[in-house]
Amino acid sequence: MPFGLTNAPAAFMDMMNRIYRPYLDHFVVVFVDDILIYSKSREEHGHHLHMALQTLRENQLYAKLEKCDFWLQEIQFLGHMVSQEGISVDPTKVEVVTKWVRPKNVFEVRSFLGLAGYYRRCEESFQELKRRLTTAPVLITPISGERYTVYCDASKNGLGCVLMQRGRVVAYASRQLKNHEQNYPTHDLELAAIVFALKLWRHYLYGENFEGFSDHKSLKYIFSQKDLNARQRRWLETLEDFHFTLQYHPGKANVVADALSRKAQCVLSGLVVYEWKMYDYISEFNPCFDKVIEAQRKDTKLEGIRSQIMAGDAVEGWNIHSNGGIHFLNKLCVPNDAQVKEEVMKEAHHSRFTVHPGETKMYHDLKRQYWWQGMKRDISRFVSKCLTCQQVKVEHQKPAGLLQPLPIAEWKWDHVTMDFVTGLPRTPQNRDPRFTSQFWQSLQKALGTAIKLSSAFHPQTDGQSEKVIQILEDMLRACVMDFKGNWVEHLPLIEFAYNNSFQSSIGMAPYEALYGRPCRSPMCWMESGEASLIGPELVQETTDKIRVIRDRLLAAQSRQKSYADHRRRPLEFQIGDHVFLRVTPRKGVFRFGKKGKAWSKICWAL
């Protein structure tokens, strides 16, 4: 038979069934060019093998010896492992469950527990649950003539489906959405999950009566709908090849297919999949405390202070910590050793948990744990010599005109600003249609939120967000230069470092301003203790801290305005004034659909 004919597999399969018809389901199973011969004993198997090979010779068919296996105790055949113990599941077919990573948040825990609890299996550990869900007692061999049940579900991540018979699982299946499928509407995604299941298990379901369940109620009427798009009509032809009834199944009850469709895979869900690497970074992190304490024993001045304290003489401000280190004002004293100071500052500046902070941030972070004479001067000199900072942090010019500061919020989360880092995939613009749509405005109006959009092509309107993005971009560039790899991998570390860095405007780190206490980061392992404030005391302390933060913000805002307005003249416009718009001579104007050299000078009316 020549290659390339579309009916070649069907014709060959028909021929194999005809020549092996007397032996089928007795000791021979044939699927296209795969011939499986099974027997109860070695003597019987030798006889069956001779009959099967003789049949091939009589019909002038030949098998390649290199592709044949004889006298096997276990074999993989059509998605199952066949052995003398019976039929068990092929590990590759349930890889989606066996490689299910440990849940990292509440949603993933509920998703997996829903999958496990649906079959009433209560095990002691996560690994045991995965093993029980993929072993032979759960997955059964289908019986022809028995009624099948198919559960399907779709999500923004992928498609999931389960094939069941007599209340037990025959097979699981799921796959990730393709790029073009991510743009499908919900109706088409749910229908795609059903088509995926029918095509995958066609050899089970074709010619059988079965039931299909979906948590999308409108699919019940897919066979009677008149207005269908081209994709739906094409899929409807596939559905009409099967004899089944499509019924609605609530999403809360459809836990298995839902869990398979929503399972996070690889880069799907974006950034949170890299958070597990932070645990490796923390385990590899080795603070300089031990090196500093060891260097203290080589410093004659500190050793003299140690001797006085151990002799019982009180030295004001000095004490010996439980770890053997000498502390001044409850801070570890760094000896006058240039190499030790260099390592301490390098740890606070180059590590993954700090990511090249400025000299002010670095000084306030270090002074919580360390002390030495001339500390601020040394840190300023160290930061100024950092090559990475010089490459990624450029000098910034002050904007023209007087600074117009934003109002100070009265309480936490009172004001929320949003902006986007340009140049990243799928990045909306400042005035993206999704923010200016009627739905978004109606939703915010119902929530009681006042939306204030920034002026188009004028980032100075939202200077706070722009400044934060600028800092994050510098930190990302520093991470990529120092630690290599993709910038996405460093985003969790960037967020951690920024939220735990000292902010001069509020006089503390953002984490401490929000939760009322500093974060116990790897740089602050020595801080310990339990929170003793509860109830009204905690509320009062939070209120006092908010008041202090507002006062500091007002002072910082006034100071920044005085700096920005220095040697600047006031500049105000009235509605109707004509102004000149400065454009780039080469690029022209790229906004409002106009561009070219002819538009190098344009007079706009406000």
Coordinates of C-alpha atoms in Angstrom, one line a residue, residues 122-605:
C122 CA -8.7 10.3 53.1
E123 CA -4.9 9.8 53.4
E124 CA -2.3 11.1 55.8
S125 CA 0.0 13.0 53.4
F126 CA 0.1 14.7 50.1
Q127 CA 2.3 12.2 48.4
E128 CA 0.1 9.3 49.6
L129 CA -2.9 11.0 48.1
K130 CA -1.2 11.3 44.7
R131 CA -0.2 7.6 44.9
R132 CA -3.7 6.5 45.7
L133 CA -5.3 8.5 43.0
T134 CA -3.1 7.0 40.3
T135 CA -2.9 3.3 41.3
A136 CA -4.9 0.4 39.9
P137 CA -7.7 0.3 42.6
V138 CA -8.9 3.7 41.4
L139 CA -8.4 3.4 37.7
I140 CA -10.3 0.5 36.2
T141 CA -10.4 -1.3 32.9
P142 CA -13.5 -0.2 30.9
I143 CA -16.2 -2.8 30.1
S144 CA -17.8 -2.6 26.6
G145 CA -21.5 -2.2 26.9
E146 CA -21.5 -0.5 30.2
R147 CA -22.6 3.2 30.3
Y148 CA -19.8 5.8 30.4
T149 CA -19.8 9.2 32.1
V150 CA -17.6 12.1 31.0
Y151 CA -17.0 15.2 33.1
C152 CA -15.5 18.2 31.4
D153 CA -14.4 21.7 32.5
A154 CA -12.3 24.6 31.2
S155 CA -10.5 27.5 32.8
K156 CA -8.2 30.3 31.7
N157 CA -5.3 27.9 32.1
G158 CA -6.4 24.7 30.4
L159 CA -8.9 21.9 29.8
G160 CA -9.7 19.0 32.1
C161 CA -11.9 15.9 31.8
V162 CA -12.5 12.6 33.5
L163 CA -13.8 9.4 32.0
M164 CA -15.8 7.2 34.5
Q165 CA -17.7 4.0 34.5
R166 CA -19.8 2.5 37.3
G167 CA -18.7 5.4 39.5
R168 CA -15.0 4.7 39.1
V169 CA -12.4 6.4 37.1
V170 CA -11.2 5.0 33.8
A171 CA -8.8 7.9 32.8
Y172 CA -7.9 11.4 33.6
A173 CA -6.9 14.0 30.9
S174 CA -5.9 17.6 30.8
R175 CA -3.9 19.9 28.7
Q176 CA -2.7 23.5 28.6
L177 CA -4.5 26.1 26.5
K178 CA -2.8 27.1 23.3
N179 CA -2.1 30.8 22.6
H180 CA -5.0 31.3 20.3
E181 CA -7.4 29.4 22.6
Q182 CA -6.7 31.9 25.4
N183 CA -8.8 34.4 23.4
Y184 CA -11.9 32.1 23.2
P185 CA -15.0 33.2 25.0
T186 CA -16.2 31.0 28.0
H187 CA -18.9 29.3 25.9
D188 CA -16.3 28.1 23.3
L189 CA -13.8 27.1 26.0
E190 CA -16.3 24.8 27.7
L191 CA -17.3 23.3 24.4
A192 CA -13.6 22.8 23.5
A193 CA -13.2 20.8 26.7
I194 CA -16.0 18.4 25.6
V195 CA -14.6 18.1 22.1
F196 CA -11.1 17.4 23.6
A197 CA -12.5 14.6 25.7
L198 CA -14.5 13.0 22.8
K199 CA -11.5 13.0 20.5
L200 CA -9.1 11.7 23.1
W201 CA -11.4 8.8 24.2
R202 CA -13.0 8.1 20.8
H203 CA -11.9 4.4 20.9
Y204 CA -13.9 4.1 24.2
L205 CA -17.0 6.2 23.4
Y206 CA -17.6 5.7 19.7
G207 CA -20.7 3.6 19.2
E208 CA -21.5 3.7 23.0
N209 CA -24.3 5.5 24.8
F210 CA -22.9 7.8 27.5
E211 CA -23.5 10.9 29.4
G212 CA -21.5 14.1 29.3
F213 CA -21.5 16.7 32.1
S214 CA -20.4 20.4 32.0
D215 CA -20.7 23.2 34.4
H216 CA -21.7 25.6 31.6
K217 CA -25.5 25.4 31.5
S218 CA -26.0 26.9 28.1
L219 CA -24.2 23.9 26.5
K220 CA -27.3 21.8 27.2
Y221 CA -29.0 23.6 24.2
I222 CA -26.0 23.4 21.8
F223 CA -27.8 20.9 19.5
S224 CA -30.9 23.1 19.2
Q225 CA -29.2 26.5 18.8
K226 CA -29.5 28.2 15.5
D227 CA -26.9 31.0 15.6
L228 CA -23.6 29.3 15.8
N229 CA -20.2 30.6 14.6
A230 CA -17.9 28.7 12.2
R231 CA -15.9 27.1 15.1
Q232 CA -19.0 25.9 16.9
R233 CA -20.5 24.4 13.7
R234 CA -17.3 22.5 13.0
W235 CA -17.2 21.1 16.5
L236 CA -20.9 20.3 16.3
E237 CA -20.1 17.9 13.5
T238 CA -17.7 16.1 15.8
L239 CA -20.3 15.8 18.6
E240 CA -22.9 14.4 16.2
D241 CA -20.7 11.3 15.6
F242 CA -21.4 10.2 19.2
H243 CA -24.6 9.0 21.0
F244 CA -24.7 10.9 24.2
T245 CA -26.7 13.4 26.3
L246 CA -25.1 16.6 27.4
Q247 CA -26.2 17.7 30.9
Y248 CA -25.5 20.5 33.3
H249 CA -23.4 19.8 36.4
P250 CA -22.8 22.6 38.9
G251 CA -19.2 23.8 39.2
K252 CA -19.0 23.1 42.9
A253 CA -19.8 19.4 42.2
N254 CA -17.6 19.1 39.2
V255 CA -14.5 19.2 41.4
V256 CA -12.3 16.7 39.6
A257 CA -12.4 18.2 36.1
D258 CA -12.3 21.6 37.6
A259 CA -9.1 20.8 39.5
L260 CA -7.4 19.3 36.4
S261 CA -8.3 22.3 34.2
R262 CA -7.1 24.9 36.8
K263 CA -3.9 23.1 37.8
A264 CA -1.0 25.6 37.5
Q265 CA 1.7 24.5 35.0
C266 CA 5.1 25.8 34.2
V267 CA 4.9 29.5 33.5
L268 CA 1.1 29.7 33.4
S269 CA 0.0 32.0 36.2
G270 CA 2.9 33.9 35.8
L271 CA 4.9 35.1 38.7
V272 CA 3.9 33.0 41.6
V273 CA 5.5 29.9 40.2
Y274 CA 8.9 31.3 40.9
E275 CA 8.2 31.9 44.6
W276 CA 9.3 28.4 45.6
K277 CA 12.9 29.4 44.6
M278 CA 12.9 31.9 47.4
Y279 CA 13.0 29.0 49.9
D280 CA 16.2 27.8 48.2
Y281 CA 17.7 31.3 48.3
I282 CA 16.9 31.6 52.0
S283 CA 18.4 28.1 52.8
E284 CA 21.6 29.1 51.0
F285 CA 21.9 32.5 52.6
N286 CA 24.6 32.7 55.3
P287 CA 24.6 36.0 57.3
C288 CA 27.9 37.5 58.3
F289 CA 27.2 37.3 62.1
D290 CA 29.6 34.5 62.7
K291 CA 32.4 36.2 60.7
V292 CA 31.9 39.4 62.6
I293 CA 32.0 37.6 66.0
E294 CA 35.2 35.7 64.9
A295 CA 36.8 39.0 63.8
Q296 CA 35.9 40.6 67.2
R297 CA 38.2 38.2 69.0
K298 CA 41.2 39.5 66.9
D299 CA 40.5 43.1 67.8
T300 CA 42.4 44.2 70.9
K301 CA 40.0 47.0 71.8
L302 CA 36.9 44.8 71.7
E303 CA 38.7 42.1 73.6
G304 CA 39.5 44.6 76.3
I305 CA 35.9 45.5 76.6
R306 CA 35.0 41.8 76.7
S307 CA 37.4 41.2 79.6
Q308 CA 35.9 44.2 81.6
I309 CA 32.4 42.9 81.1
M310 CA 33.3 39.3 82.1
A311 CA 35.2 40.7 85.2
G312 CA 31.9 42.3 86.3
D313 CA 32.8 45.9 85.5
A314 CA 29.9 47.8 83.9
V315 CA 30.8 49.4 80.6
E316 CA 28.0 51.8 79.5
G317 CA 26.2 50.7 76.3
W318 CA 28.3 47.5 75.9
N319 CA 27.2 44.0 76.6
I320 CA 27.9 40.4 75.5
H321 CA 25.1 38.7 73.6
S322 CA 24.1 35.0 74.1
N323 CA 25.8 34.1 70.8
G324 CA 29.2 35.4 72.2
G325 CA 29.2 38.6 70.2
I326 CA 29.9 42.1 71.7
H327 CA 27.0 44.5 71.2
F328 CA 26.9 48.2 71.5
L329 CA 23.4 49.7 72.2
N330 CA 22.0 46.2 71.3
K331 CA 23.7 46.2 67.9
L332 CA 26.5 43.9 66.8
C333 CA 29.8 45.8 66.8
V334 CA 31.8 45.4 63.7
P335 CA 35.6 45.6 64.4
N336 CA 37.9 48.0 62.7
D337 CA 38.7 45.5 59.9
A338 CA 38.2 46.8 56.3
Q339 CA 37.7 43.3 55.0
V340 CA 34.9 42.4 57.5
K341 CA 33.2 45.8 56.9
E342 CA 33.4 45.1 53.1
E343 CA 31.7 41.7 53.5
V344 CA 28.9 43.2 55.7
M345 CA 28.2 46.0 53.3
K346 CA 28.4 43.6 50.3
E347 CA 25.8 41.3 52.0
A348 CA 23.5 44.3 52.6
H349 CA 23.9 45.6 49.0
H350 CA 24.5 42.8 46.6
S351 CA 22.4 40.0 48.1
R352 CA 19.1 38.8 46.5
F353 CA 17.2 40.1 49.5
T354 CA 18.3 43.8 49.1
V355 CA 19.1 44.3 45.4
H356 CA 21.3 47.4 45.4
P357 CA 19.5 49.9 47.7
G358 CA 20.7 53.5 47.9
E359 CA 22.9 54.7 50.6
T360 CA 20.1 56.0 52.8
K361 CA 18.1 52.7 52.6
M362 CA 21.2 50.6 53.1
Y363 CA 22.3 52.7 56.1
H364 CA 18.9 52.4 57.9
D365 CA 18.7 48.7 57.1
L366 CA 22.2 48.0 58.5
K367 CA 22.0 50.1 61.6
R368 CA 19.2 47.9 62.9
Q369 CA 21.8 45.1 63.3
Y370 CA 25.3 46.5 63.1
W371 CA 27.3 49.4 64.5
W372 CA 30.8 50.8 63.9
Q373 CA 32.4 54.2 63.9
G374 CA 32.0 56.1 60.6
M375 CA 29.3 53.6 59.4
K376 CA 27.3 56.2 57.3
R377 CA 30.5 57.5 55.6
D378 CA 31.7 54.0 54.7
I379 CA 28.2 53.0 53.3
S380 CA 28.1 56.2 51.2
R381 CA 31.5 55.5 49.8
F382 CA 30.7 51.8 49.2
V383 CA 27.5 52.6 47.2
S384 CA 29.2 55.3 45.2
K385 CA 31.7 52.8 44.0
C386 CA 29.2 50.1 43.1
L387 CA 29.6 49.4 39.3
T388 CA 26.2 47.9 38.9
C389 CA 24.5 50.9 40.5
Q390 CA 26.5 53.2 38.2
Q391 CA 25.3 51.2 35.1
V392 CA 21.6 51.0 35.9
K393 CA 20.9 54.1 38.0
V394 CA 21.1 57.2 35.9
E395 CA 21.0 60.8 37.0
H396 CA 17.6 62.4 37.0
Q397 CA 16.7 66.0 36.2
K398 CA 14.1 67.9 38.1
P399 CA 10.8 68.5 36.2
A400 CA 9.9 72.0 35.0
G401 CA 7.4 74.0 36.8
L402 CA 6.4 73.9 40.5
L403 CA 5.8 70.6 42.2
Q404 CA 2.2 69.8 42.8
P405 CA 2.2 67.1 45.6
L406 CA -0.6 64.6 45.9
P407 CA -2.9 64.8 49.0
I408 CA -1.8 62.7 52.0
A409 CA -4.1 59.7 52.7
E410 CA -5.9 59.6 55.9
W411 CA -5.6 55.9 56.5
K412 CA -4.0 52.7 55.0
W413 CA -5.2 51.8 51.5
D414 CA -7.2 55.1 51.3
H415 CA -5.4 56.0 48.1
V416 CA -4.3 53.3 45.6
T417 CA -2.3 54.3 42.5
M418 CA -1.8 52.0 39.5
D419 CA 0.7 52.2 36.6
F420 CA 2.4 49.8 34.2
V421 CA 6.0 49.0 33.4
T422 CA 6.2 49.6 29.6
G423 CA 8.0 47.2 27.3
L424 CA 6.6 44.0 28.9
P425 CA 4.3 41.6 27.1
R426 CA 0.6 42.4 27.1
T427 CA 1.1 45.7 28.9
P428 CA -1.9 48.1 28.9
Q429 CA -1.4 51.9 28.5
N430 CA -2.2 54.5 31.1
R431 CA -5.6 55.2 29.6
D432 CA -6.2 51.7 28.4
P433 CA -9.8 51.0 27.2
R434 CA -10.3 48.5 30.0
F435 CA -10.0 51.4 32.5
T436 CA -12.1 53.9 30.5
S437 CA -14.9 51.5 29.7
Q438 CA -18.4 52.0 31.0
F439 CA -18.3 48.6 32.8
W440 CA -15.2 49.6 34.8
Q441 CA -16.6 53.0 35.7
S442 CA -19.9 51.5 36.7
L443 CA -18.2 48.9 38.9
Q444 CA -16.1 51.5 40.7
K445 CA -19.1 53.7 41.2
A446 CA -21.0 50.8 42.8
L447 CA -18.0 50.2 45.1
G448 CA -17.9 53.8 46.0
T449 CA -14.4 54.3 44.5
A450 CA -13.4 57.6 42.9
I451 CA -11.3 57.1 39.8
K452 CA -8.8 59.8 38.8
L453 CA -7.1 59.0 35.5
S454 CA -3.7 60.6 34.8
S455 CA -3.3 62.9 31.8
A456 CA -2.4 61.1 28.6
F457 CA 1.3 61.2 27.7
H458 CA 2.0 63.1 30.9
P459 CA 3.6 60.8 33.5
Q460 CA 4.3 63.6 35.9
T461 CA 0.6 63.5 36.9
D462 CA 1.3 60.3 38.8
G463 CA 4.8 60.8 40.0
Q464 CA 4.7 58.4 42.9
S465 CA 3.9 55.4 40.8
E466 CA 6.4 56.4 38.2
K467 CA 9.1 56.7 40.8
V468 CA 8.3 53.3 42.2
I469 CA 8.4 51.8 38.7
Q470 CA 11.8 53.5 38.1
I471 CA 13.2 52.0 41.3
L472 CA 11.9 48.5 40.4
E473 CA 13.4 48.8 36.9
D474 CA 16.8 49.7 38.4
M475 CA 16.5 46.7 40.8
L476 CA 15.5 44.4 38.0
R477 CA 18.5 45.4 35.9
A478 CA 20.8 45.0 38.9
C479 CA 19.4 41.5 39.5
V480 CA 19.8 40.4 35.9
M481 CA 23.4 41.7 35.8
D482 CA 24.4 40.1 39.1
F483 CA 22.4 36.9 39.2
K484 CA 21.7 36.4 35.5
G485 CA 18.5 34.5 34.3
N486 CA 15.1 35.8 33.3
W487 CA 13.8 39.0 34.9
V488 CA 10.5 37.2 35.8
E489 CA 12.4 35.0 38.2
H490 CA 13.6 38.0 40.2
L491 CA 10.3 39.7 40.6
P492 CA 9.4 38.0 44.0
L493 CA 12.8 39.0 45.4
I494 CA 12.4 42.6 44.1
E495 CA 9.0 42.9 45.8
F496 CA 10.4 41.4 49.0
A497 CA 13.4 43.8 49.0
Y498 CA 11.4 46.9 48.2
N499 CA 8.7 46.3 50.8
N500 CA 11.4 45.7 53.5
S501 CA 13.7 48.7 52.6
F502 CA 13.7 51.9 54.6
Q503 CA 11.6 54.7 53.1
S504 CA 12.8 58.1 54.2
S505 CA 9.4 59.7 53.5
I506 CA 7.6 57.6 56.2
G507 CA 10.7 56.9 58.3
M508 CA 10.2 53.1 58.1
A509 CA 9.8 50.2 55.7
P510 CA 6.4 49.8 53.9
Y511 CA 6.0 46.4 55.6
E512 CA 6.3 48.0 59.0
A513 CA 3.9 50.8 58.1
L514 CA 1.3 48.3 57.1
Y515 CA 1.6 45.6 59.8
G516 CA 3.0 47.7 62.6
R517 CA 6.2 45.7 63.0
P518 CA 9.4 45.0 61.0
C519 CA 9.5 42.0 58.8
R520 CA 11.8 39.2 60.0
S521 CA 13.9 38.9 56.9
P522 CA 17.1 36.9 56.6
M523 CA 19.0 40.2 57.3
C524 CA 17.3 40.3 60.7
W525 CA 17.5 36.8 62.0
M526 CA 18.6 38.0 65.4
E527 CA 15.4 39.8 66.1
S528 CA 13.0 37.5 68.0
G529 CA 10.1 37.6 70.4
E530 CA 6.3 37.4 70.3
A531 CA 3.8 40.2 69.8
S532 CA 2.4 41.3 73.1
L533 CA -0.1 43.9 71.9
I534 CA -3.7 42.8 71.3
G535 CA -7.1 44.3 71.1
P536 CA -7.4 48.0 72.0
E537 CA -3.7 48.4 72.5
L538 CA -2.9 47.3 69.0
V539 CA -5.6 49.6 67.6
Q540 CA -4.2 52.5 69.5
E541 CA -0.6 51.8 68.5
T542 CA -1.7 51.5 64.8
T543 CA -3.6 54.8 65.0
D544 CA -0.5 56.5 66.6
K545 CA 1.7 55.1 63.9
I546 CA -0.6 56.3 61.1
R547 CA -0.5 59.8 62.7
V548 CA 3.3 59.7 62.8
I549 CA 3.5 58.5 59.2
R550 CA 1.2 61.3 58.0
D551 CA 3.3 63.9 59.8
R552 CA 6.4 62.5 58.2
L553 CA 4.8 62.4 54.8
L554 CA 3.8 66.1 55.1
A555 CA 7.3 67.0 56.2
A556 CA 8.8 65.0 53.4
Q557 CA 6.4 66.5 50.9
S558 CA 7.1 70.0 52.0
R559 CA 10.9 69.4 51.8
Q560 CA 10.6 67.8 48.4
K561 CA 8.5 70.7 47.1
S562 CA 11.0 73.3 48.3
Y563 CA 13.8 71.4 46.5
A564 CA 11.8 71.0 43.3
D565 CA 10.6 74.6 43.2
H566 CA 14.1 76.0 43.8
R567 CA 15.1 78.2 40.8
R568 CA 11.9 77.4 39.1
R569 CA 9.3 79.9 38.0
P570 CA 5.5 79.3 38.4
L571 CA 3.8 78.2 35.2
E572 CA 0.1 78.0 34.9
F573 CA -2.3 77.7 31.9
Q574 CA -5.9 78.7 31.4
I575 CA -8.5 77.0 29.2
G576 CA -8.3 78.4 25.7
D577 CA -4.6 79.3 25.9
H578 CA -2.4 78.3 22.9
V579 CA 0.8 76.4 23.7
F580 CA 3.6 74.9 21.6
L581 CA 4.2 71.2 21.7
R582 CA 7.8 70.2 21.5
V583 CA 8.4 67.1 19.3
T584 CA 11.4 65.1 18.2
P585 CA 12.8 66.3 14.8
R586 CA 13.4 62.8 13.5
K587 CA 10.4 60.9 14.9
G588 CA 7.8 63.7 14.8
V589 CA 4.6 63.3 16.7
F590 CA 3.5 59.7 17.4
R591 CA 0.4 60.5 19.4
F592 CA -3.2 61.0 18.2
G593 CA -2.4 59.3 14.9
K594 CA -0.1 62.0 13.5
K595 CA 3.5 61.6 12.7
G596 CA 6.2 63.0 10.4
K597 CA 8.6 66.0 10.1
A598 CA 5.8 68.2 8.9
W599 CA 4.4 68.1 12.4
S600 CA 7.6 69.3 14.2
K601 CA 5.8 72.4 15.5
I602 CA 2.2 72.2 16.4
C603 CA 0.1 74.8 18.2
W604 CA -2.5 73.1 20.5
A605 CA -5.4 74.9 22.2

